[in-house]
PDB file of C-alpha atoms and ligand atoms in Angstrom:
ATOM      1  CA  MET W   1      -2.113  42.039  -5.669  1.00 77.00           C
ATOM      2  CA  ALA W   2       0.758  39.688  -7.011  1.00 91.00           C
ATOM      3  CA  LEU W   3      -0.353  36.932  -9.420  1.00 94.00           C
ATOM      4  CA  GLN W   4       0.345  33.020  -7.938  1.00 93.00           C
ATOM      5  CA  THR W   5       1.872  30.390  -8.843  1.00 93.00           C
ATOM      6  CA  SER W   6       0.833  28.394  -6.212  1.00 93.00           C
ATOM      7  CA  PHE W   7      -2.779  27.235  -4.117  1.00 95.00           C
ATOM      8  CA  PHE W   8      -0.134  27.121  -1.078  1.00 95.00           C
ATOM      9  CA  ALA W   9       1.840  29.536   0.809  1.00 94.00           C
ATOM     10  CA  GLN W  10       4.898  28.783   1.459  1.00 95.00           C
ATOM     11  CA  ASP W  11       5.340  27.439   5.027  1.00 95.00           C
ATOM     12  CA  GLU W  12       1.874  25.696   4.198  1.00 96.00           C
ATOM     13  CA  GLN W  13       4.495  23.880   1.554  1.00 97.00           C
ATOM     14  CA  ASP W  14       6.625  23.691   3.656  1.00 97.00           C
ATOM     15  CA  ILE W  15       5.387  21.121   6.458  1.00 98.00           C
ATOM     16  CA  ALA W  16       3.868  19.461   3.871  1.00 98.00           C
ATOM     17  CA  THR W  17       7.128  18.627   2.082  1.00 98.00           C
ATOM     18  CA  GLU W  18       8.338  17.581   5.360  1.00 98.00           C
ATOM     19  CA  PHE W  19       5.595  15.657   7.144  1.00 98.00           C
ATOM     20  CA  LEU W  20       5.452  13.268   3.457  1.00 98.00           C
ATOM     21  CA  GLU W  21       8.880  12.267   3.511  1.00 98.00           C
ATOM     22  CA  GLN W  22       9.370  11.834   7.158  1.00 98.00           C
ATOM     23  CA  GLY W  23       5.661  10.872   8.504  1.00 98.00           C
ATOM     24  CA  TYR W  24       5.691  13.388  11.008  1.00 98.00           C
ATOM     25  CA  VAL W  25       6.916  16.894  12.062  1.00 98.00           C
ATOM     26  CA  ILE W  26       7.404  19.073  15.590  1.00 98.00           C
ATOM     27  CA  ARG W  27       7.003  23.039  15.572  1.00 98.00           C
ATOM     28  CA  PRO W  28       5.840  25.346  18.615  1.00 98.00           C
ATOM     29  CA  VAL W  29       2.679  24.949  19.461  1.00 98.00           C
ATOM     30  CA  ASP W  30       0.303  28.189  18.263  1.00 98.00           C
ATOM     31  CA  ASP W  31      -0.619  29.530  21.431  1.00 97.00           C
ATOM     32  CA  LYS W  32       1.441  28.717  24.579  1.00 98.00           C
ATOM     33  CA  GLU W  33      -0.717  30.712  27.154  1.00 98.00           C
ATOM     34  CA  GLY W  34      -3.367  28.348  26.253  1.00 98.00           C
ATOM     35  CA  LEU W  35      -1.027  25.442  26.522  1.00 98.00           C
ATOM     36  CA  ASP W  36       0.398  26.819  30.189  1.00 98.00           C
ATOM     37  CA  ALA W  37      -2.926  27.299  31.006  1.00 98.00           C
ATOM     38  CA  LEU W  38      -3.928  23.932  30.159  1.00 98.00           C
ATOM     39  CA  ARG W  39      -0.905  22.214  32.305  1.00 98.00           C
ATOM     40  CA  LEU W  40      -2.361  24.354  35.080  1.00 98.00           C
ATOM     41  CA  GLY W  41      -5.783  22.049  35.164  1.00 98.00           C
ATOM     42  CA  ILE W  42      -4.488  19.423  34.429  1.00 98.00           C
ATOM     43  CA  VAL W  43      -2.108  19.761  37.447  1.00 98.00           C
ATOM     44  CA  GLU W  44      -4.528  21.022  39.671  1.00 98.00           C
ATOM     45  CA  ILE W  45      -6.943  17.914  39.117  1.00 98.00           C
ATOM     46  CA  ALA W  46      -4.464  16.225  39.815  1.00 98.00           C
ATOM     47  CA  CYS W  47      -3.080  17.482  43.037  1.00 98.00           C
ATOM     48  CA  GLU W  48      -7.489  17.595  43.957  1.00 98.00           C
ATOM     49  CA  HIS W  49      -6.528  14.093  43.647  1.00 98.00           C
ATOM     50  CA  LEU W  50      -3.457  13.339  45.591  1.00 98.00           C
ATOM     51  CA  GLY W  51      -4.813  15.551  48.401  1.00 98.00           C
ATOM     52  CA  ILE W  52      -1.872  18.714  47.778  1.00 98.00           C
ATOM     53  CA  ASP W  53      -1.783  21.419  46.993  1.00 98.00           C
ATOM     54  CA  VAL W  54      -0.844  22.824  43.573  1.00 98.00           C
ATOM     55  CA  PRO W  55       3.110  23.321  42.858  1.00 98.00           C
ATOM     56  CA  ASN W  56       5.065  26.914  42.334  1.00 97.00           C
ATOM     57  CA  ASP W  57       7.361  24.827  40.111  1.00 98.00           C
ATOM     58  CA  ILE W  58       4.795  22.899  38.117  1.00 98.00           C
ATOM     59  CA  ASP W  59       7.939  21.665  35.382  1.00 98.00           C
ATOM     60  CA  HIS W  60       9.448  19.952  38.244  1.00 98.00           C
ATOM     61  CA  PHE W  61       6.523  18.940  39.985  1.00 98.00           C
ATOM     62  CA  LEU W  62       5.067  16.796  36.632  1.00 98.00           C
ATOM     63  CA  ASN W  63       9.453  15.627  36.026  1.00 98.00           C
ATOM     64  CA  ASN W  64       9.613  14.179  39.062  1.00 98.00           C
ATOM     65  CA  PHE W  65       5.962  12.780  40.081  1.00 98.00           C
ATOM     66  CA  GLN W  66       7.698   9.260  40.699  1.00 97.00           C
ATOM     67  CA  ASP W  67       8.138  11.499  44.157  1.00 98.00           C
ATOM     68  CA  HIS W  68       4.112  11.454  44.572  1.00 98.00           C
ATOM     69  CA  VAL W  69       2.801   8.348  43.571  1.00 97.00           C
ATOM     70  CA  SER W  70       3.777   4.763  43.753  1.00 95.00           C
ATOM     71  CA  ILE W  71       3.316   2.437  40.111  1.00 93.00           C
ATOM     72  CA  GLU W  72       0.539   0.347  41.711  1.00 94.00           C
ATOM     73  CA  ASN W  73      -1.644   3.521  42.120  1.00 96.00           C
ATOM     74  CA  LEU W  74      -0.683   5.641  38.879  1.00 97.00           C
ATOM     75  CA  ASN W  75      -3.825   4.140  37.472  1.00 96.00           C
ATOM     76  CA  ASP W  76      -6.015   5.312  38.589  1.00 97.00           C
ATOM     77  CA  LEU W  77      -4.838   8.917  39.451  1.00 98.00           C
ATOM     78  CA  ARG W  78      -4.505   8.721  35.422  1.00 98.00           C
ATOM     79  CA  LEU W  79      -7.908   8.000  34.783  1.00 98.00           C
ATOM     80  CA  ASN W  80      -8.967   9.875  37.098  1.00 98.00           C
ATOM     81  CA  THR W  81      -7.400  12.794  35.260  1.00 98.00           C
ATOM     82  CA  TYR W  82      -7.931  11.599  32.188  1.00 98.00           C
ATOM     83  CA  ARG W  83     -12.341  11.709  32.961  1.00 98.00           C
ATOM     84  CA  LYS W  84     -11.633  15.040  34.717  1.00 98.00           C
ATOM     85  CA  MET W  85      -9.889  17.042  31.788  1.00 98.00           C
ATOM     86  CA  ASN W  86     -12.059  15.544  29.635  1.00 98.00           C
ATOM     87  CA  ALA W  87     -14.929  16.726  30.616  1.00 98.00           C
ATOM     88  CA  LYS W  88     -13.693  20.844  30.821  1.00 98.00           C
ATOM     89  CA  GLU W  89     -15.552  22.496  28.191  1.00 98.00           C
ATOM     90  CA  TRP W  90     -11.713  24.603  28.016  1.00 98.00           C
ATOM     91  CA  PHE W  91     -10.416  21.437  27.041  1.00 98.00           C
ATOM     92  CA  ARG W  92     -10.347  19.699  23.696  1.00 98.00           C
ATOM     93  CA  PRO W  93     -10.345  23.213  22.431  1.00 98.00           C
ATOM     94  CA  THR W  94      -7.828  24.656  23.669  1.00 98.00           C
ATOM     95  CA  TYR W  95      -5.712  21.214  22.629  1.00 98.00           C
ATOM     96  CA  TYR W  96      -7.078  21.976  19.391  1.00 98.00           C
ATOM     97  CA  ALA W  97      -5.723  25.162  19.676  1.00 98.00           C
ATOM     98  CA  ALA W  98      -1.713  24.447  19.936  1.00 98.00           C
ATOM     99  CA  GLY W  99      -2.146  22.939  16.897  1.00 98.00           C
ATOM    100  CA  LYS W 100      -4.364  24.471  14.725  1.00 98.00           C
ATOM    101  CA  SER W 101      -2.473  26.032  11.714  1.00 98.00           C
ATOM    102  CA  LYS W 102      -0.193  22.724  11.408  1.00 98.00           C
ATOM    103  CA  LEU W 103      -3.572  20.893  11.313  1.00 98.00           C
ATOM    104  CA  ALA W 104      -4.718  23.102   9.459  1.00 98.00           C
ATOM    105  CA  ALA W 105      -1.896  22.718   7.172  1.00 98.00           C
ATOM    106  CA  LEU W 106      -1.785  19.092   6.543  1.00 98.00           C
ATOM    107  CA  VAL W 107      -5.372  18.252   7.196  1.00 98.00           C
ATOM    108  CA  GLY W 108      -7.264  20.385   6.329  1.00 97.00           C
ATOM    109  CA  ASN W 109      -9.755  23.049   7.787  1.00 95.00           C
ATOM    110  CA  GLU W 110     -13.161  21.652   7.943  1.00 97.00           C
ATOM    111  CA  LEU W 111     -11.431  18.838  10.709  1.00 98.00           C
ATOM    112  CA  ALA W 112     -12.951  15.635  13.075  1.00 97.00           C
ATOM    113  CA  MET W 113     -11.456  15.311  16.528  1.00 97.00           C
ATOM    114  CA  GLN W 114     -11.331  11.971  18.205  1.00 97.00           C
ATOM    115  CA  ASN W 115     -14.512  12.761  20.987  1.00 96.00           C
ATOM    116  CA  ARG W 116     -11.090  12.488  23.767  1.00 97.00           C
ATOM    117  CA  VAL W 117      -7.769  13.894  24.804  1.00 98.00           C
ATOM    118  CA  ASN W 118      -5.801  10.189  25.517  1.00 98.00           C
ATOM    119  CA  LEU W 119      -3.445  11.432  28.785  1.00 98.00           C
ATOM    120  CA  SER W 120      -0.178   9.613  29.434  1.00 97.00           C
ATOM    121  CA  ILE W 121       2.257   9.109  32.421  1.00 97.00           C
ATOM    122  CA  GLN W 122       5.074   6.996  32.458  1.00 97.00           C
ATOM    123  CA  LEU W 123       7.116   6.932  35.574  1.00 97.00           C
ATOM    124  CA  PRO W 124      10.414   6.094  35.548  1.00 97.00           C
ATOM    125  CA  ASP W 125      11.716   2.655  34.743  1.00 95.00           C
ATOM    126  CA  ASP W 126       6.581   1.915  34.583  1.00 93.00           C
ATOM    127  CA  ASP W 127       7.258  -1.459  32.507  1.00 90.00           C
ATOM    128  CA  SER W 128       3.385  -1.627  32.825  1.00 83.00           C
ATOM    129  CA  SER W 129       2.820   1.384  30.037  1.00 76.00           C
ATOM    130  CA  LEU W 130       4.775   0.151  26.733  1.00 84.00           C
ATOM    131  CA  LEU W 131       3.488   0.453  23.624  1.00 90.00           C
ATOM    132  CA  PRO W 132       4.516  -2.445  21.099  1.00 92.00           C
ATOM    133  CA  ILE W 133       5.933  -0.876  17.344  1.00 95.00           C
ATOM    134  CA  HIS W 134       2.833  -0.505  15.209  1.00 95.00           C
ATOM    135  CA  ALA W 135       0.668   1.154  13.268  1.00 95.00           C
ATOM    136  CA  ASP W 136      -3.045   2.188  14.217  1.00 93.00           C
ATOM    137  CA  SER W 137      -4.415   0.799  10.435  1.00 88.00           C
ATOM    138  CA  PHE W 138      -4.090  -2.716  12.247  1.00 87.00           C
ATOM    139  CA  GLY W 139      -6.141  -1.813  14.591  1.00 85.00           C
ATOM    140  CA  GLY W 140      -8.658  -0.299  12.502  1.00 85.00           C
ATOM    141  CA  GLU W 141      -7.851   3.581  11.982  1.00 89.00           C
ATOM    142  CA  THR W 142      -8.768   5.389   9.797  1.00 91.00           C
ATOM    143  CA  PRO W 143      -5.173   5.633   7.435  1.00 93.00           C
ATOM    144  CA  TYR W 144      -6.149   9.043   7.062  1.00 95.00           C
ATOM    145  CA  GLN W 145      -5.794  10.634   9.531  1.00 96.00           C
ATOM    146  CA  VAL W 146      -2.619  13.012  11.767  1.00 98.00           C
ATOM    147  CA  VAL W 147      -2.239  11.898  15.749  1.00 98.00           C
ATOM    148  CA  GLN W 148      -2.133  15.411  17.500  1.00 98.00           C
ATOM    149  CA  TRP W 149       1.115  13.949  20.548  1.00 98.00           C
ATOM    150  CA  LEU W 150       1.559  16.816  23.069  1.00 98.00           C
ATOM    151  CA  PRO W 151       3.812  16.011  26.017  1.00 98.00           C
ATOM    152  CA  LEU W 152       3.593  18.131  29.298  1.00 98.00           C
ATOM    153  CA  VAL W 153       7.635  17.641  30.595  1.00 98.00           C
ATOM    154  CA  ASP W 154      10.367  17.823  27.999  1.00 98.00           C
ATOM    155  CA  CYS W 155      10.431  14.793  26.226  1.00 98.00           C
ATOM    156  CA  TYR W 156      13.759  13.036  24.491  1.00 98.00           C
ATOM    157  CA  LYS W 157      15.690   9.285  24.645  1.00 97.00           C
ATOM    158  CA  THR W 158      13.047   6.941  26.596  1.00 96.00           C
ATOM    159  CA  LYS W 159      10.703   9.494  28.323  1.00 97.00           C
ATOM    160  CA  THR W 160       9.475   9.834  24.582  1.00 97.00           C
ATOM    161  CA  MET W 161       8.180   7.853  21.487  1.00 97.00           C
ATOM    162  CA  PHE W 162       9.469   6.193  18.769  1.00 97.00           C
ATOM    163  CA  ILE W 163       8.983   6.113  15.237  1.00 98.00           C
ATOM    164  CA  LEU W 164       9.923   4.709  12.260  1.00 98.00           C
ATOM    165  CA  PRO W 165      10.360   7.412   9.443  1.00 97.00           C
ATOM    166  CA  ARG W 166       7.830   6.754   5.809  1.00 97.00           C
ATOM    167  CA  PRO W 167      10.576   5.986   3.873  1.00 97.00           C
ATOM    168  CA  VAL W 168      11.975   2.974   6.293  1.00 97.00           C
ATOM    169  CA  THR W 169       7.691   1.919   7.194  1.00 97.00           C
ATOM    170  CA  GLU W 170       7.552   1.343   3.221  1.00 97.00           C
ATOM    171  CA  ARG W 171      10.570  -0.985   3.009  1.00 96.00           C
ATOM    172  CA  VAL W 172       9.502  -2.979   5.518  1.00 95.00           C
ATOM    173  CA  TYR W 173       6.144  -2.788   4.322  1.00 95.00           C
ATOM    174  CA  ALA W 174       6.840  -3.729   1.278  1.00 95.00           C
ATOM    175  CA  ASP W 175       8.663  -7.254   2.942  1.00 92.00           C
ATOM    176  CA  PHE W 176       6.164  -7.337   5.512  1.00 92.00           C
ATOM    177  CA  LYS W 177       5.223 -10.984   4.843  1.00 91.00           C
ATOM    178  CA  LYS W 178       8.660 -11.926   6.256  1.00 88.00           C
ATOM    179  CA  TYR W 179       7.144 -10.802  10.053  1.00 90.00           C
ATOM    180  CA  GLU W 180       4.144 -13.610   9.804  1.00 87.00           C
ATOM    181  CA  GLY W 181       4.319 -15.599  12.569  1.00 88.00           C
ATOM    182  CA  GLN W 182       6.991 -14.116  14.284  1.00 89.00           C
ATOM    183  CA  GLY W 183       5.584 -11.476  16.043  1.00 84.00           C
ATOM    184  CA  LEU W 184       6.316  -7.259  16.123  1.00 85.00           C
ATOM    185  CA  ASP W 185       9.647  -8.412  18.522  1.00 87.00           C
ATOM    186  CA  ALA W 186      11.027  -9.299  15.379  1.00 92.00           C
ATOM    187  CA  LEU W 187      10.519  -6.687  13.096  1.00 93.00           C
ATOM    188  CA  PHE W 188      11.495  -4.842  16.437  1.00 94.00           C
ATOM    189  CA  GLU W 189      14.955  -6.199  16.111  1.00 94.00           C
ATOM    190  CA  ASP W 190      15.407  -4.919  12.418  1.00 94.00           C
ATOM    191  CA  VAL W 191      14.019  -1.807  12.985  1.00 96.00           C
ATOM    192  CA  LYS W 192      15.472  -0.103  16.020  1.00 94.00           C
ATOM    193  CA  ASP W 193      19.063   1.111  14.767  1.00 97.00           C
ATOM    194  CA  GLU W 194      16.545   3.002  11.675  1.00 97.00           C
ATOM    195  CA  LEU W 195      14.201   4.833  14.986  1.00 97.00           C
ATOM    196  CA  VAL W 196      14.032   7.952  15.614  1.00 98.00           C
ATOM    197  CA  TRP W 197      13.265   9.239  19.119  1.00 97.00           C
ATOM    198  CA  LEU W 198      10.869  12.078  18.872  1.00 98.00           C
ATOM    199  CA  ASP W 199      13.038  14.915  21.271  1.00 98.00           C
ATOM    200  CA  VAL W 200       9.472  17.194  21.871  1.00 98.00           C
ATOM    201  CA  PRO W 201      10.092  19.756  24.287  1.00 98.00           C
ATOM    202  CA  TYR W 202       7.204  21.349  26.379  1.00 98.00           C
ATOM    203  CA  GLY W 203       6.523  24.365  24.351  1.00 98.00           C
ATOM    204  CA  SER W 204       5.922  21.915  20.911  1.00 98.00           C
ATOM    205  CA  VAL W 205       3.773  19.485  19.341  1.00 98.00           C
ATOM    206  CA  LEU W 206       3.824  16.611  17.327  1.00 98.00           C
ATOM    207  CA  ILE W 207       2.421  15.534  14.930  1.00 98.00           C
ATOM    208  CA  PHE W 208       2.545  12.171  12.762  1.00 98.00           C
ATOM    209  CA  SER W 209       1.151   9.968  10.544  1.00 98.00           C
ATOM    210  CA  PRO W 210       0.094   6.614  13.080  1.00 97.00           C
ATOM    211  CA  ASN W 211      -0.156   4.822   9.004  1.00 97.00           C
ATOM    212  CA  ASN W 212       4.241   4.792  10.097  1.00 97.00           C
ATOM    213  CA  LEU W 213       5.669   1.865  12.527  1.00 97.00           C
ATOM    214  CA  HIS W 214       5.737   3.642  16.136  1.00 97.00           C
ATOM    215  CA  GLY W 215       5.880   2.628  19.694  1.00 96.00           C
ATOM    216  CA  GLY W 216       7.206   3.484  22.947  1.00 95.00           C
ATOM    217  CA  VAL W 217       9.500   1.441  25.756  1.00 94.00           C
ATOM    218  CA  ILE W 218      10.459   1.388  29.436  1.00 95.00           C
ATOM    219  CA  ASN W 219      11.616   4.799  30.323  1.00 95.00           C
ATOM    220  CA  VAL W 220      15.001   4.744  31.197  1.00 96.00           C
ATOM    221  CA  GLU W 221      15.553   8.411  32.120  1.00 97.00           C
ATOM    222  CA  ARG W 222      14.765  10.586  35.591  1.00 97.00           C
ATOM    223  CA  GLU W 223      12.132  11.914  34.821  1.00 98.00           C
ATOM    224  CA  THR W 224       8.074  11.400  34.298  1.00 98.00           C
ATOM    225  CA  ARG W 225       6.932  11.410  31.175  1.00 97.00           C
ATOM    226  CA  TRP W 226       3.986  13.325  29.890  1.00 98.00           C
ATOM    227  CA  SER W 227       1.660  13.195  27.768  1.00 98.00           C
ATOM    228  CA  MET W 228      -1.418  13.836  25.633  1.00 98.00           C
ATOM    229  CA  ASN W 229      -2.318  12.797  22.220  1.00 98.00           C
ATOM    230  CA  CYS W 230      -5.698  12.770  19.936  1.00 98.00           C
ATOM    231  CA  ARG W 231      -6.769  11.900  16.128  1.00 97.00           C
ATOM    232  CA  PHE W 232      -7.693  13.799  13.853  1.00 97.00           C
ATOM    233  CA  THR W 233      -9.244  13.834  10.491  1.00 96.00           C
ATOM    234  CA  GLY W 234     -11.205  15.823   7.255  1.00 96.00           C
ATOM    235  CA  LEU W 235     -14.196  15.881   8.075  1.00 94.00           C
ATOM    236  CA  PHE W 236     -15.090  14.858   4.646  1.00 92.00           C
ATOM    237  CA  THR W 237     -12.666  11.382   4.468  1.00 89.00           C
ATOM    238  CA  PRO W 238     -13.602   8.147   4.627  1.00 85.00           C
ATOM    239  CA  TYR W 239     -14.226   6.299   8.100  1.00 80.00           C
ATOM    240  CA  ARG W 240     -13.305   3.203   8.587  1.00 77.00           C
ATOM    241  CA  GLY W 241     -15.343   0.298  10.809  1.00 72.00           C
ATOM    242  CA  ALA W 242     -18.614   0.640  13.235  1.00 69.00           C
ATOM    243  CA  GLU W 243     -16.281   1.153  16.046  1.00 72.00           C
ATOM    244  CA  LYS W 244     -14.632   4.738  14.698  1.00 79.00           C
ATOM    245  CA  LYS W 245     -17.242   6.111  13.049  1.00 80.00           C
ATOM    246  CA  LEU W 246     -18.349   9.546  12.791  1.00 85.00           C
ATOM    247  CA  GLY W 247     -20.698  11.410  15.552  1.00 80.00           C
ATOM    248  CA  SER W 248     -19.308   9.060  18.465  1.00 83.00           C
ATOM    249  CA  TYR W 249     -15.678   8.302  18.005  1.00 90.00           C
ATOM    250  CA  TYR W 250     -14.529  11.220  16.200  1.00 93.00           C
ATOM    251  CA  LEU W 251     -16.497  14.016  16.687  1.00 95.00           C
ATOM    252  CA  PRO W 252     -16.902  17.370  14.006  1.00 96.00           C
ATOM    253  CA  ILE W 253     -15.674  20.501  14.710  1.00 97.00           C
ATOM    254  CA  THR W 254     -15.177  23.172  12.350  1.00 97.00           C
ATOM    255  CA  THR W 255     -18.295  22.465  10.019  1.00 97.00           C
ATOM    256  CA  ARG W 256     -17.909  24.956   7.631  1.00 97.00           C
ATOM    257  CA  ALA W 257     -20.948  27.784   6.633  1.00 98.00           C
ATOM    258  CA  VAL W 258     -21.533  26.332   3.071  1.00 97.00           C
ATOM    259  CA  THR W 259     -21.382  22.692   4.196  1.00 96.00           C
ATOM    260  CA  LYS W 260     -23.862  23.089   7.154  1.00 96.00           C
ATOM    261  CA  THR W 261     -26.462  24.790   3.569  1.00 97.00           C
ATOM    262  CA  GLY W 262     -25.324  22.106   1.054  1.00 95.00           C
ATOM    263  CA  MET W 263     -26.456  19.877   4.730  1.00 93.00           C
ATOM    264  CA  GLN W 264     -29.880  21.372   5.185  1.00 95.00           C
ATOM    265  CA  TYR W 265     -30.531  22.154   1.426  1.00 94.00           C
ATOM    266  CA  ARG W 266     -33.651  20.178   0.691  1.00 93.00           C
ATOM    267  CA  GLU W 267     -34.496  20.053  -2.872  1.00 88.00           C
ATOM    268  CA  PRO W 268     -38.271  22.006  -3.306  1.00 89.00           C
ATOM    269  CA  SER W 269     -40.849  19.830  -4.454  1.00 86.00           C
ATOM    270  CA  GLY W 270     -45.042  20.608  -5.392  1.00 80.00           C
ATOM    271  CA  PHE W 271     -44.956  23.444  -7.896  1.00 77.00           C
ATOM    272  CA  GLN W 272     -45.674  22.984 -11.278  1.00 76.00           C
ATOM    273  CA  GLU W 273     -44.997  25.356 -13.713  1.00 75.00           C
TER     274      GLU W 273
HETATM  275 FE1  LIG O   1      -0.390   3.854  17.746  1.00 72.61          FE
END
């Protein structure tokens, strides 16, 4: 074996550098077959709800979902799909498998995962599911996390989410006081030319730090957006607040054997020489 000059492999170093510079990375999923099966499982749930057969062209069906459901009925369908997909035994492990190698490089191999994966469905011109510019830590989320964002269709332009790259986010935070009393709309106006509209084709995964400013606008493309998102954090990182704690909101998923033996170990007593 050759001598090593770094603790990281080159590909781990590359993804870490990109993440540290920009606050996000986009990569092909680790397991495309798994993603296809997961997507089919979601379509089956949606079709059952609508009382229709599963179509042959899944991509076309999802992109043109506005032909199958009205904006009024969308939230019922979304909530039903969200509940049923999260109840499947295979759902969270398969979701994790899509980004596994990137999560390992960026977060670690001993992880906690949000208890449920969120589902977002945005029909063209639907203004009911906007996400104004924000950082998740404003709402009490731990800053020691990433969001794994996984689209079920090609996402681009207003059919995707936007992020403010890390250097711009930091510049804004350095002068954040000036937005006091002005609201987030003023902030959005100031930075709108520097936002990145993340181009994430189906088969790719976006992993981003929600410490970066991000959000979404009305989808004015002619196709429906389907995307999922879920938080991952290192098992041994600080957790914030009672609501977002380990064991309920975050669940350990890859606890290693040595951690288990360490946690189970009790110093023996009672023996005296
Ligand atoms: Fe967010």
